[in-house]
């Protein structure tokens, strides 16, 4: 999926063509000429790939126009944009041929001809120039000459280099233009031929090579497949997600004044469900059952897939009610959909009914208009629930067993509540639904290693994914909460140095994010199809220098020929030195699989349990919501199985298991690690079971057990 682009600066050796001149009024004339073609309409650059994983042997440019039309008077030219590489240089030129029956023409595959950094592609007519000609001799971003007739289309890529330029295109695909932090290596118009002169016309292509010969690829959300010479295709929700959106949580009644009522929807991430409405129906027998009491238009889901009404006061019925999620609702508040009060709709003012849930409080003549009825005693508790949550958040079998009642005392609402009892859910508006540890691990079988691995995996899989970097909530938000300094909530604690830093909110600075399982061991790319990359259970805030010094060294004992990485005294530990191992981290000079990194005594157990989590979480199956195939990650003592890669691969290995087992014993779980586990659970909706139950390490790997350290 996404990975950091490695920008190589290069030039083409294409055969020169005759050269012409144009005036310095290029920009104004180009704007006037855009869209004035005498040919049939919609000649556009439709797709391009300049950079992909591995050697760039599958570069290409695709043009869209009228089907079966000869466009030999058109050329696609590439103009250098990097300030350090001679901006304005004419790097390549490709003459367009005849489109096929779909209106597409494409170059053949090229190797290292298209530029990886900042560059502009222009579709022009009557080209008379020559490659390696400088069209911007004074490097001011304005072309001094333009050896063509007119411009039909253009698209530029910018890698954010200082003083880089684009030429003649108002559409510039910058690093992060679509919320993904890396510069696109290629992009596609979705659908074909869409041309509003905006970046919204373009979806970045899968950098891992989906659609390219011999590449597996990993097409993810907000990406397009590489489709040279065939219609462009963007990622679509898999069949497993076809049932969304759903009602995922609601609160109609809680202790005290009902000032925290809400209804929550779960669906595809950052998706508009503007045609859907929440319709609340009266259910009490004495108050006109079937009457529409409230209608709430659904908006767009957030980066995690949730949307909520926001808090309401005394808007939802405290007694019997039904909540519908309807598509194309045309009714209104006050409409009676069941005028004879028999529990059956006489009218259904919607184009489709997407989901429903009902509460019955046991009143005479009460009615429910859903197959999922949460009545008094449905879960063994005597009263009807005041609210409920789907557990897990995506389960929808149209049965009441999908639902846990929410804590009536208000845990999760405005500081109310004092924890949840077994059988109850936390109130989590617009966040992933959560329960007590007792319920979370209720199905785990720790009788033997095989049963434990299987049932633990089932408990912790299918978590909510937050992006690595985003303008919305991302892993920076998670880690600045999870790795908060316990003595100062305005600071974060570094895993390897034990130093503290004032929170910066992300970006470059004195600390960054450490992949304790190095991303080059299996998941170099980030995104929905590479969850390990962004999984906060193994990401840690780290001093930038210490993170770099760790590199991709596997964990182990570094007793000789190693460099010391001293710690800082904070929160009662670190900063003492004392020779090997003391309270320092240690590393070999050699990086990669043959190297060693030994974590200091105060955090080595945390790292070990993060590795155990990764080993069990990622078993190579399919995510229940996204439908994406996941990695298989395994811990080992055989270092020959480890290898660095710039691409994703599976199975992938990390070590050293025997050392990690010792570290688990040497540095037991403490309150800091427990709080960290809770913080990640708040966002991702899954827990590290080896923090909650360190004794399970012994069952799974055949070592002695330990208890939780509380000091």
XYZ file of C-alpha atoms in Angstrom:
711
model
C 0.000 0.000 0.000
C 1.659 3.289 1.103
C 5.355 3.626 1.716
C 7.930 6.387 1.715
C 8.935 7.157 -1.867
C 12.660 6.961 -2.575
C 13.279 9.887 -4.916
C 15.973 9.190 -7.509
C 16.813 12.103 -9.803
C 17.271 10.950 -13.357
C 17.102 12.017 -16.965
C 15.967 10.254 -20.126
C 18.032 9.408 -23.179
C 15.199 9.614 -25.715
C 15.993 10.610 -29.309
C 15.790 14.408 -29.695
C 13.057 16.063 -31.754
C 13.175 19.458 -33.559
C 13.001 22.438 -31.256
C 10.792 25.556 -31.372
C 10.310 28.684 -29.229
C 7.471 30.353 -27.330
C 7.192 33.689 -25.534
C 7.474 34.294 -21.794
C 3.728 34.892 -21.703
C 3.343 31.104 -21.402
C 1.234 31.029 -18.266
C -1.452 33.406 -19.523
C -1.603 31.871 -22.981
C -1.735 28.336 -21.581
C -4.694 29.235 -19.405
C -6.480 30.686 -22.421
C -5.751 27.665 -24.584
C -6.793 24.963 -22.124
C -9.914 23.257 -23.337
C -9.985 24.925 -26.805
C -9.089 21.827 -28.802
C -10.477 21.381 -32.275
C -10.400 17.639 -31.724
C -13.179 15.729 -29.997
C -13.520 16.701 -26.335
C -11.899 15.137 -23.253
C -8.306 14.541 -24.262
C -6.659 14.181 -20.853
C -3.801 12.471 -19.127
C -5.787 9.715 -17.470
C -3.218 7.772 -15.430
C 0.524 7.680 -14.816
C 3.057 5.718 -12.793
C 6.494 7.226 -12.196
C 7.473 5.302 -9.065
C 6.536 1.976 -7.506
C 8.079 -0.502 -5.116
C 11.364 -2.029 -6.281
C 13.034 -1.057 -9.553
C 10.806 1.284 -11.553
C 10.430 -1.017 -14.552
C 6.673 -0.466 -14.983
C 6.422 3.272 -15.527
C 3.784 4.425 -17.993
C 1.454 7.254 -19.018
C -2.127 6.752 -20.189
C -4.274 9.175 -22.208
C -8.078 9.222 -22.417
C -10.083 10.561 -25.333
C -12.678 9.588 -27.923
C -12.693 5.860 -28.681
C -10.812 4.615 -31.755
C -9.385 8.047 -32.558
C -5.938 8.894 -33.942
C -4.269 11.451 -31.658
C -0.832 11.352 -33.281
C -0.638 15.165 -33.223
C -0.606 15.026 -29.403
C 2.419 14.454 -27.169
C 2.914 13.966 -23.443
C 5.953 15.905 -22.243
C 7.636 15.688 -18.841
C 9.212 18.809 -17.346
C 11.668 18.704 -14.449
C 10.406 20.426 -11.288
C 13.134 19.799 -8.719
C 15.065 22.993 -7.988
C 18.369 21.140 -7.583
C 18.023 19.258 -10.884
C 17.480 22.080 -13.336
C 13.801 23.008 -13.138
C 12.191 23.518 -16.518
C 14.315 20.913 -18.249
C 12.367 18.939 -20.862
C 13.048 15.396 -19.642
C 10.909 13.161 -21.897
C 8.342 13.332 -24.693
C 5.965 10.608 -25.888
C 3.885 10.787 -29.055
C 0.270 9.651 -28.552
C -1.222 7.066 -30.899
C -4.740 5.767 -31.546
C -7.123 5.118 -28.662
C -8.824 1.760 -28.257
C -12.522 1.020 -27.965
C -12.525 2.359 -24.393
C -10.900 5.632 -25.433
C -7.515 4.715 -23.928
C -3.973 4.938 -25.250
C -0.956 4.039 -23.133
C 2.811 4.077 -23.528
C 4.604 0.793 -23.207
C 6.317 0.121 -19.875
C 9.336 2.338 -19.281
C 12.228 1.889 -16.864
C 13.631 4.852 -14.933
C 12.407 7.451 -17.414
C 9.741 9.210 -15.374
C 10.915 11.420 -12.551
C 10.400 10.386 -8.913
C 10.477 13.894 -7.479
C 8.696 17.074 -8.515
C 7.672 17.020 -12.181
C 4.928 18.182 -14.541
C 3.244 16.142 -17.272
C 1.588 18.144 -20.058
C -0.566 16.866 -22.924
C 0.262 19.157 -25.850
C -0.306 19.352 -29.588
C 2.195 19.736 -32.426
C 5.329 19.215 -30.360
C 8.528 20.426 -32.088
C 11.015 20.423 -29.216
C 13.932 18.304 -28.076
C 14.581 16.578 -24.788
C 17.217 17.957 -22.404
C 16.216 21.468 -23.465
C 15.915 24.025 -20.661
C 12.530 25.733 -21.059
C 12.997 27.854 -17.913
C 16.491 29.239 -18.253
C 16.284 31.599 -15.276
C 14.631 28.994 -12.989
C 11.793 31.276 -11.945
C 8.946 28.787 -12.468
C 7.762 30.384 -15.747
C 8.576 28.772 -19.089
C 10.601 30.997 -21.408
C 9.753 28.818 -24.398
C 7.161 26.182 -25.199
C 7.779 24.103 -28.310
C 4.195 23.029 -28.951
C 0.937 24.363 -30.300
C -1.402 24.272 -27.320
C -1.935 22.531 -24.009
C -4.855 20.157 -23.585
C -4.160 18.880 -20.074
C -1.622 18.811 -17.281
C -0.902 17.280 -13.927
C 2.051 17.875 -11.622
C 3.579 16.082 -8.656
C 5.410 17.957 -5.912
C 7.607 16.292 -3.289
C 7.737 19.551 -1.271
C 11.348 20.339 -2.108
C 12.429 23.912 -1.491
C 11.912 26.124 -4.578
C 10.461 23.278 -6.667
C 8.170 24.299 -9.544
C 5.265 23.017 -11.593
C 4.654 24.251 -15.108
C 1.350 24.947 -16.792
C -0.875 22.790 -14.561
C -3.272 23.949 -11.868
C -3.519 20.368 -10.594
C -0.607 19.588 -8.267
C -0.542 16.305 -6.346
C 1.470 17.179 -3.281
C 2.667 15.038 -0.439
C -0.472 14.562 1.665
C -2.932 15.970 -0.910
C -5.290 13.073 -0.096
C -4.498 12.701 3.611
C -1.652 10.220 3.005
C 1.683 11.662 4.059
C 3.802 10.433 1.143
C 4.263 11.839 -2.343
C 2.264 9.789 -4.859
C 4.271 7.616 -7.220
C 1.360 7.524 -9.658
C -2.318 8.426 -9.865
C -5.546 7.735 -11.782
C -8.537 9.857 -12.708
C -11.608 8.308 -11.063
C -13.704 7.762 -13.070
C -11.870 7.836 -16.414
C -11.703 11.262 -18.007
C -12.966 13.207 -14.971
C -11.510 16.709 -15.389
C -12.405 19.555 -13.035
C -8.783 20.796 -12.848
C -8.732 19.739 -9.198
C -6.739 17.243 -7.154
C -10.079 15.614 -6.300
C -10.087 14.176 -9.850
C -7.120 12.005 -8.885
C -6.677 8.953 -6.662
C -3.105 7.867 -5.968
C -2.105 4.477 -7.378
C -1.088 1.591 -5.118
C 2.667 1.984 -4.635
C 3.013 -1.738 -3.866
C 2.084 -2.532 -7.461
C -1.479 -3.824 -7.468
C -2.235 -4.546 -11.137
C 1.396 -4.545 -12.330
C 2.994 -7.730 -13.723
C 4.458 -10.019 -11.098
C 3.484 -7.793 -8.168
C 1.047 -8.818 -5.465
C 0.224 -5.255 -4.446
C -1.938 -4.257 -1.512
C -4.746 -2.026 -2.734
C -6.229 -0.076 0.152
C -8.725 2.631 0.890
C -8.089 5.929 -0.994
C -5.987 4.120 -3.598
C -6.426 3.068 -7.218
C -5.103 -0.033 -8.923
C -2.446 0.286 -11.610
C -4.429 -0.276 -14.825
C -2.338 0.568 -17.912
C -4.571 0.492 -20.987
C -7.701 -0.566 -19.098
C -10.390 1.473 -17.288
C -9.270 2.958 -13.977
C -10.373 1.155 -10.829
C -10.361 2.525 -7.276
C -10.571 0.604 -4.019
C -14.119 -0.337 -3.062
C -15.468 -1.690 0.222
C -15.199 -5.510 0.182
C -18.233 -7.748 0.196
C -17.803 -8.290 3.937
C -18.528 -4.584 4.456
C -21.660 -4.524 2.298
C -23.938 -4.524 5.374
C -22.745 -1.124 6.607
C -23.790 1.359 7.877
C -25.306 0.025 11.097
C -26.552 1.447 14.380
C -23.616 0.668 16.660
C -24.540 2.329 19.979
C -27.219 4.453 21.601
C -28.105 5.970 24.965
C -31.706 7.020 25.672
C -31.601 6.976 29.468
C -28.894 7.221 32.114
C -28.662 8.170 35.756
C -29.644 11.760 36.571
C -30.838 14.220 33.964
C -30.619 12.661 30.472
C -28.158 15.203 29.095
C -25.930 12.643 27.361
C -28.353 10.902 25.012
C -26.913 9.985 21.619
C -27.131 7.565 18.707
C -24.024 6.323 16.914
C -23.531 4.861 13.444
C -20.653 2.704 12.218
C -19.777 2.365 8.540
C -16.970 2.809 6.067
C -14.339 5.367 7.031
C -14.827 8.982 6.006
C -17.918 8.105 4.013
C -20.967 10.287 3.533
C -24.235 8.599 4.463
C -26.252 11.714 3.749
C -29.146 9.741 2.264
C -29.640 7.843 5.524
C -31.749 8.964 8.478
C -32.176 7.772 12.031
C -35.888 7.436 12.721
C -37.037 7.034 16.333
C -40.458 5.463 16.864
C -42.675 5.548 19.927
C -43.130 2.113 21.482
C -45.216 2.687 24.631
C -48.711 1.254 24.370
C -50.302 4.300 25.974
C -48.515 6.838 23.757
C -49.402 5.968 20.157
C -46.903 3.229 19.217
C -45.481 3.578 15.717
C -45.460 7.367 15.792
C -42.291 9.056 14.503
C -40.844 10.866 17.519
C -37.575 12.009 16.000
C -35.653 12.108 12.720
C -31.892 12.722 12.550
C -30.003 13.070 9.275
C -26.792 11.035 9.188
C -23.574 12.749 8.122
C -20.099 11.510 7.221
C -18.199 9.003 9.303
C -14.862 9.935 10.822
C -11.402 8.461 10.249
C -12.385 5.372 12.287
C -15.805 4.872 10.668
C -18.043 6.390 13.360
C -20.685 9.115 13.256
C -22.780 10.312 16.183
C -25.726 12.640 16.685
C -23.823 14.377 19.442
C -25.282 14.687 22.912
C -29.000 15.418 23.226
C -31.111 16.210 26.294
C -34.440 14.437 26.892
C -34.902 13.843 23.166
C -35.182 10.039 23.289
C -37.950 8.024 24.965
C -37.067 6.539 28.374
C -39.495 3.664 27.910
C -40.173 1.447 24.902
C -38.855 2.702 21.580
C -37.476 1.550 18.239
C -34.526 3.098 16.432
C -34.474 2.648 12.661
C -31.682 3.445 10.204
C -33.547 4.191 6.991
C -32.359 5.014 3.493
C -34.247 7.691 1.580
C -36.665 8.571 4.384
C -39.526 10.806 3.178
C -41.693 10.926 6.302
C -41.805 13.464 9.103
C -41.994 13.746 12.875
C -45.544 13.025 13.990
C -46.336 10.522 11.221
C -48.067 7.394 12.516
C -46.605 4.378 10.716
C -48.775 1.913 12.673
C -52.233 3.517 13.038
C -53.877 0.300 14.266
C -51.136 -0.219 16.907
C -50.593 -3.908 16.085
C -46.794 -3.760 15.773
C -46.811 -3.851 11.956
C -46.068 -0.935 9.643
C -48.986 0.285 7.537
C -46.612 2.577 5.667
C -42.857 2.618 5.160
C -41.681 6.014 3.913
C -38.170 4.947 2.942
C -36.422 3.284 0.019
C -34.633 0.797 2.266
C -34.377 -0.186 5.918
C -30.691 -0.579 6.791
C -30.800 -1.497 10.478
C -32.921 -1.392 13.627
C -32.931 -2.034 17.365
C -35.722 -1.736 19.940
C -36.184 -1.479 23.707
C -39.259 -2.886 25.477
C -39.741 -1.949 29.117
C -42.633 -4.376 29.674
C -45.538 -1.932 29.542
C -48.986 -3.146 28.466
C -49.530 -2.837 24.720
C -45.952 -1.813 24.026
C -44.664 -2.462 20.502
C -41.255 -3.074 18.946
C -40.498 -2.660 15.253
C -37.234 -4.614 15.072
C -36.043 -8.216 15.317
C -33.357 -7.102 17.800
C -35.462 -6.422 20.903
C -33.710 -5.520 24.155
C -36.350 -6.202 26.773
C -36.135 -6.295 30.546
C -34.083 -9.384 31.419
C -32.776 -10.021 27.891
C -29.265 -10.301 29.334
C -30.163 -11.606 32.784
C -30.495 -8.191 34.408
C -33.973 -7.225 35.663
C -34.474 -3.790 34.067
C -34.730 -2.710 30.468
C -31.493 -1.085 29.286
C -31.164 2.665 28.937
C -28.667 2.230 26.110
C -26.637 -0.490 24.417
C -23.533 -1.181 22.293
C -22.741 -3.789 19.673
C -19.958 -6.045 20.939
C -17.829 -6.345 18.918
C -18.532 -3.039 17.228
C -19.271 -4.544 13.790
C -21.410 -7.584 14.708
C -24.840 -7.527 13.083
C -26.858 -10.732 13.159
C -30.182 -8.920 13.713
C -30.365 -10.527 17.153
C -30.350 -9.144 20.676
C -27.182 -11.146 21.386
C -25.283 -8.541 19.332
C -25.890 -6.014 22.108
C -24.432 -5.314 25.569
C -26.383 -2.869 27.721
C -24.494 0.351 28.475
C -23.547 1.273 32.017
C -26.564 3.165 33.379
C -24.382 4.990 35.924
C -22.702 6.755 33.020
C -19.177 5.316 32.720
C -17.679 7.231 29.796
C -20.161 10.120 29.914
C -18.851 13.462 31.136
C -16.803 12.006 33.959
C -19.708 9.983 35.316
C -19.573 6.374 36.420
C -17.085 4.282 38.368
C -16.200 1.464 35.996
C -18.439 -1.143 34.425
C -19.661 -4.455 35.752
C -19.508 -7.698 33.783
C -22.317 -7.715 31.239
C -22.145 -3.954 30.697
C -20.528 -1.771 28.042
C -18.811 1.575 28.488
C -20.590 4.573 26.981
C -18.357 5.493 24.018
C -19.991 8.085 21.704
C -18.171 8.240 18.328
C -15.513 5.798 19.589
C -15.111 2.043 19.370
C -17.383 0.057 21.699
C -15.717 -1.446 24.766
C -16.477 -3.748 27.713
C -14.839 -4.856 30.945
C -11.814 -7.154 30.873
C -13.976 -9.962 32.228
C -16.210 -9.813 29.172
C -13.379 -9.053 26.777
C -11.592 -12.288 27.657
C -14.704 -14.347 28.431
C -14.182 -16.764 25.512
C -10.434 -17.279 26.043
C -9.397 -20.876 26.748
C -6.043 -21.009 28.552
C -6.047 -24.764 29.112
C -3.204 -25.354 26.632
C -1.002 -23.451 24.199
C -3.011 -24.275 21.070
C -6.371 -23.345 22.560
C -4.931 -20.175 24.065
C -3.400 -18.974 20.807
C -6.614 -19.609 18.884
C -8.978 -17.981 21.369
C -6.675 -15.047 22.152
C -6.373 -14.277 18.466
C -10.158 -14.250 18.170
C -10.380 -11.840 21.092
C -7.828 -9.275 19.858
C -8.272 -9.333 16.053
C -10.360 -7.016 13.829
C -9.384 -3.849 15.683
C -10.098 -0.308 14.517
C -7.305 1.129 12.386
C -6.105 4.694 12.762
C -3.740 6.037 10.083
C -0.072 6.500 10.787
C -0.249 10.188 9.906
C -3.325 12.220 9.075
C -4.887 15.631 9.543
C -7.548 13.716 11.507
C -6.912 11.421 14.495
C -3.815 9.304 13.870
C -1.135 7.335 15.717
C 0.395 10.558 17.037
C -2.805 11.115 19.026
C -2.796 7.544 20.293
C 0.834 7.543 21.345
C 0.800 10.940 23.011
C -1.938 9.544 25.226
C -0.534 6.022 25.622
C 3.032 7.175 26.368
C 2.093 10.122 28.539
C 4.544 10.876 31.333
C 2.734 9.748 34.524
C 4.209 12.676 36.444
C 3.257 15.329 33.841
C 0.326 14.895 31.418
C 1.814 17.576 29.167
C 4.837 15.412 28.383
C 5.604 12.013 26.844
C 8.062 9.347 27.946
C 10.632 7.897 25.539
C 10.825 4.098 25.523
C 14.593 3.604 25.071
C 16.066 6.679 26.770
C 13.459 7.242 29.514
C 13.702 10.945 28.697
C 10.588 13.128 28.665
C 9.511 15.697 26.084
C 6.763 18.262 25.917
C 3.973 17.107 23.624
C 4.246 18.556 20.124
C 1.208 16.949 18.492
C 3.330 15.068 15.961
C 5.657 15.947 13.146
C 9.414 16.430 13.335
C 10.953 17.186 16.704
C 12.947 15.622 19.530
C 10.837 12.463 19.515
C 9.196 10.246 16.922
C 7.473 6.867 16.653
C 9.338 3.614 17.123
C 8.198 0.420 15.405
C 9.352 -2.075 18.016
C 8.750 -4.795 15.403
C 10.712 -3.084 12.597
C 8.469 -2.279 9.664
C 11.119 -3.569 7.243
C 10.373 -7.028 8.666
C 7.113 -7.557 6.802
C 5.082 -4.341 6.591
C 7.018 -1.482 5.057
C 3.808 0.173 3.824
C 1.101 1.709 5.963
C -2.682 1.792 5.748
C -5.774 -0.388 6.088
C -4.155 -3.322 4.301
C -1.003 -3.181 6.450
C -2.339 -2.903 9.978
C 0.889 -3.935 11.771
C 2.575 -0.763 10.534
C 0.105 1.442 12.406
C -0.761 -0.788 15.378
C -0.184 1.308 18.507
C 0.348 -1.743 20.714
C 3.869 -2.034 19.283
C 4.489 1.644 18.465
C 6.237 3.711 21.130
C 7.305 7.306 21.544
C 11.076 7.357 21.216
C 13.865 9.869 21.413
C 14.644 10.500 17.719
C 18.324 9.653 18.061
C 17.666 6.468 19.996
C 15.125 5.334 17.423
C 17.701 5.825 14.685
C 20.342 4.013 16.729
C 18.048 1.026 17.214
C 17.481 0.750 13.452
C 16.129 -2.684 12.556
C 18.263 -4.655 14.988
C 16.395 -7.618 16.488
C 16.263 -7.786 20.257
C 18.884 -9.774 22.115
C 21.715 -9.670 24.671
C 24.605 -7.383 23.764
C 27.292 -8.250 26.285
C 30.436 -7.486 24.255
C 31.521 -5.122 21.504
C 28.426 -2.973 21.989
C 27.702 0.741 22.277
C 25.894 2.089 25.314
C 22.646 4.058 25.002
C 22.287 5.717 28.449
C 18.925 6.388 30.039
C 17.699 9.476 31.884
C 16.366 9.435 35.439
C 12.586 9.854 35.439
C 9.744 8.457 37.512
C 12.074 6.665 39.905
C 14.221 4.786 37.384
C 16.967 5.213 34.797
C 20.012 7.456 34.697
C 22.321 5.365 36.877
C 24.660 3.793 34.322
C 26.738 1.233 36.190
C 28.363 -0.627 33.325
C 26.813 -3.496 31.420
C 23.911 -3.932 31.542
C 23.178 -1.339 34.252
C 20.109 0.650 33.329
C 21.203 1.509 29.790
C 20.191 0.162 26.398
C 22.953 -1.436 24.307
C 23.459 -2.045 20.584
C 25.896 -3.576 18.137
C 27.398 -1.395 15.440
C 25.917 -3.772 12.872
C 22.303 -3.056 11.921
C 19.733 -5.419 10.415
C 19.085 -9.101 11.168
C 22.668 -9.781 12.236
C 22.633 -6.932 14.755
C 21.459 -6.839 18.374
C 19.558 -4.279 20.425
C 19.240 -4.810 24.173
C 16.543 -2.731 25.865
C 17.228 -1.274 29.301
C 15.840 -3.004 32.384
C 12.951 -0.615 32.982
C 11.161 -1.197 29.649
C 12.399 -4.534 28.295
C 9.320 -6.339 29.612
C 7.047 -3.829 27.865
C 8.834 -4.512 24.575
C 8.660 -8.272 25.080
C 4.914 -8.217 25.678
C 4.434 -5.995 22.622
C 6.237 -8.656 20.572
C 4.060 -11.436 22.039
C 0.995 -9.397 21.084
C 2.181 -9.070 17.476
C 2.898 -12.793 17.300
C -0.698 -13.648 18.289
C -2.583 -10.739 16.714
C -1.343 -11.341 13.165
C -2.081 -14.891 12.023
C -2.551 -14.327 8.296
C -6.351 -14.347 8.244
C -8.859 -11.741 6.992
C -10.110 -8.634 8.779
C -13.830 -9.023 9.495
C -14.689 -5.438 8.531
C -12.342 -4.475 5.703
C -12.032 -7.940 4.161
C -8.277 -7.363 3.744
C -5.856 -10.281 4.065
C -3.556 -9.723 7.021
C 0.079 -10.496 7.686
C 1.391 -13.562 9.433
C 3.998 -12.543 12.020
C 6.057 -15.006 14.033
C 8.667 -14.804 16.779
C 11.744 -16.994 16.420
C 15.306 -17.576 17.574
C 16.414 -18.362 14.012
C 17.847 -15.065 12.769
C 18.295 -16.463 9.247
C 14.512 -16.095 8.828
C 14.696 -12.320 9.281
C 15.309 -10.070 6.301
C 14.945 -6.374 5.610
C 12.734 -5.426 2.691
C 11.348 -2.264 1.137
C 8.198 -4.225 0.256
C 5.523 -5.961 2.297
C 5.848 -9.707 2.741
C 4.347 -12.526 4.783
C 5.118 -14.594 6.783
C 7.595 -12.318 8.523
C 9.760 -13.030 11.547
C 11.220 -11.191 14.528
C 13.396 -12.235 17.454
C 14.904 -13.292 19.663
C 12.060 -15.207 21.286
C 14.118 -16.797 24.073
C 15.515 -13.415 25.120
C 12.071 -11.801 25.028
C 10.773 -14.536 27.334
C 13.553 -13.715 29.815
C 12.788 -9.994 29.571
C 9.134 -10.699 30.338
C 10.262 -12.265 33.620
C 12.890 -9.643 34.447
C 10.566 -6.631 33.995
C 7.029 -7.485 35.137
C 3.916 -5.501 34.217
C 3.537 -2.240 36.129
C 0.848 0.442 36.401
C 2.377 2.488 33.563
C 2.076 -0.422 31.150
C -1.478 -1.170 32.308
C -2.497 2.453 31.690
C -0.865 2.312 28.276
C -2.892 -0.786 27.402
C -6.095 0.977 28.478
C -5.241 4.017 26.341
C -4.702 1.980 23.167
C -7.898 0.015 23.891
C -9.815 3.315 23.973
C -8.911 3.939 20.326
C -8.313 0.564 18.685
C -10.821 -1.476 20.667
C -8.370 -4.310 21.343
C -6.056 -5.075 24.225
C -2.616 -6.598 24.723
C -3.584 -9.757 26.633
C -0.078 -10.306 27.991
C -0.296 -7.044 29.926
C -3.645 -8.019 31.431
C -2.671 -11.676 31.938
C 1.123 -12.037 32.040
C 0.678 -15.619 33.222
C -0.584 -16.530 29.736
C 2.962 -16.143 28.390
C 3.855 -19.281 30.304
C 0.967 -21.208 28.793
C 1.654 -20.030 25.256
C 5.439 -20.356 25.177
C 6.108 -22.838 27.975
C 7.839 -20.582 30.532
C 7.148 -19.715 34.156
C 4.361 -17.272 34.986
C 4.479 -13.914 36.705
C 2.128 -11.566 38.453
C 1.457 -7.885 37.881
C 3.876 -5.472 39.533
C 1.959 -2.588 41.123
C 4.758 -0.380 42.431
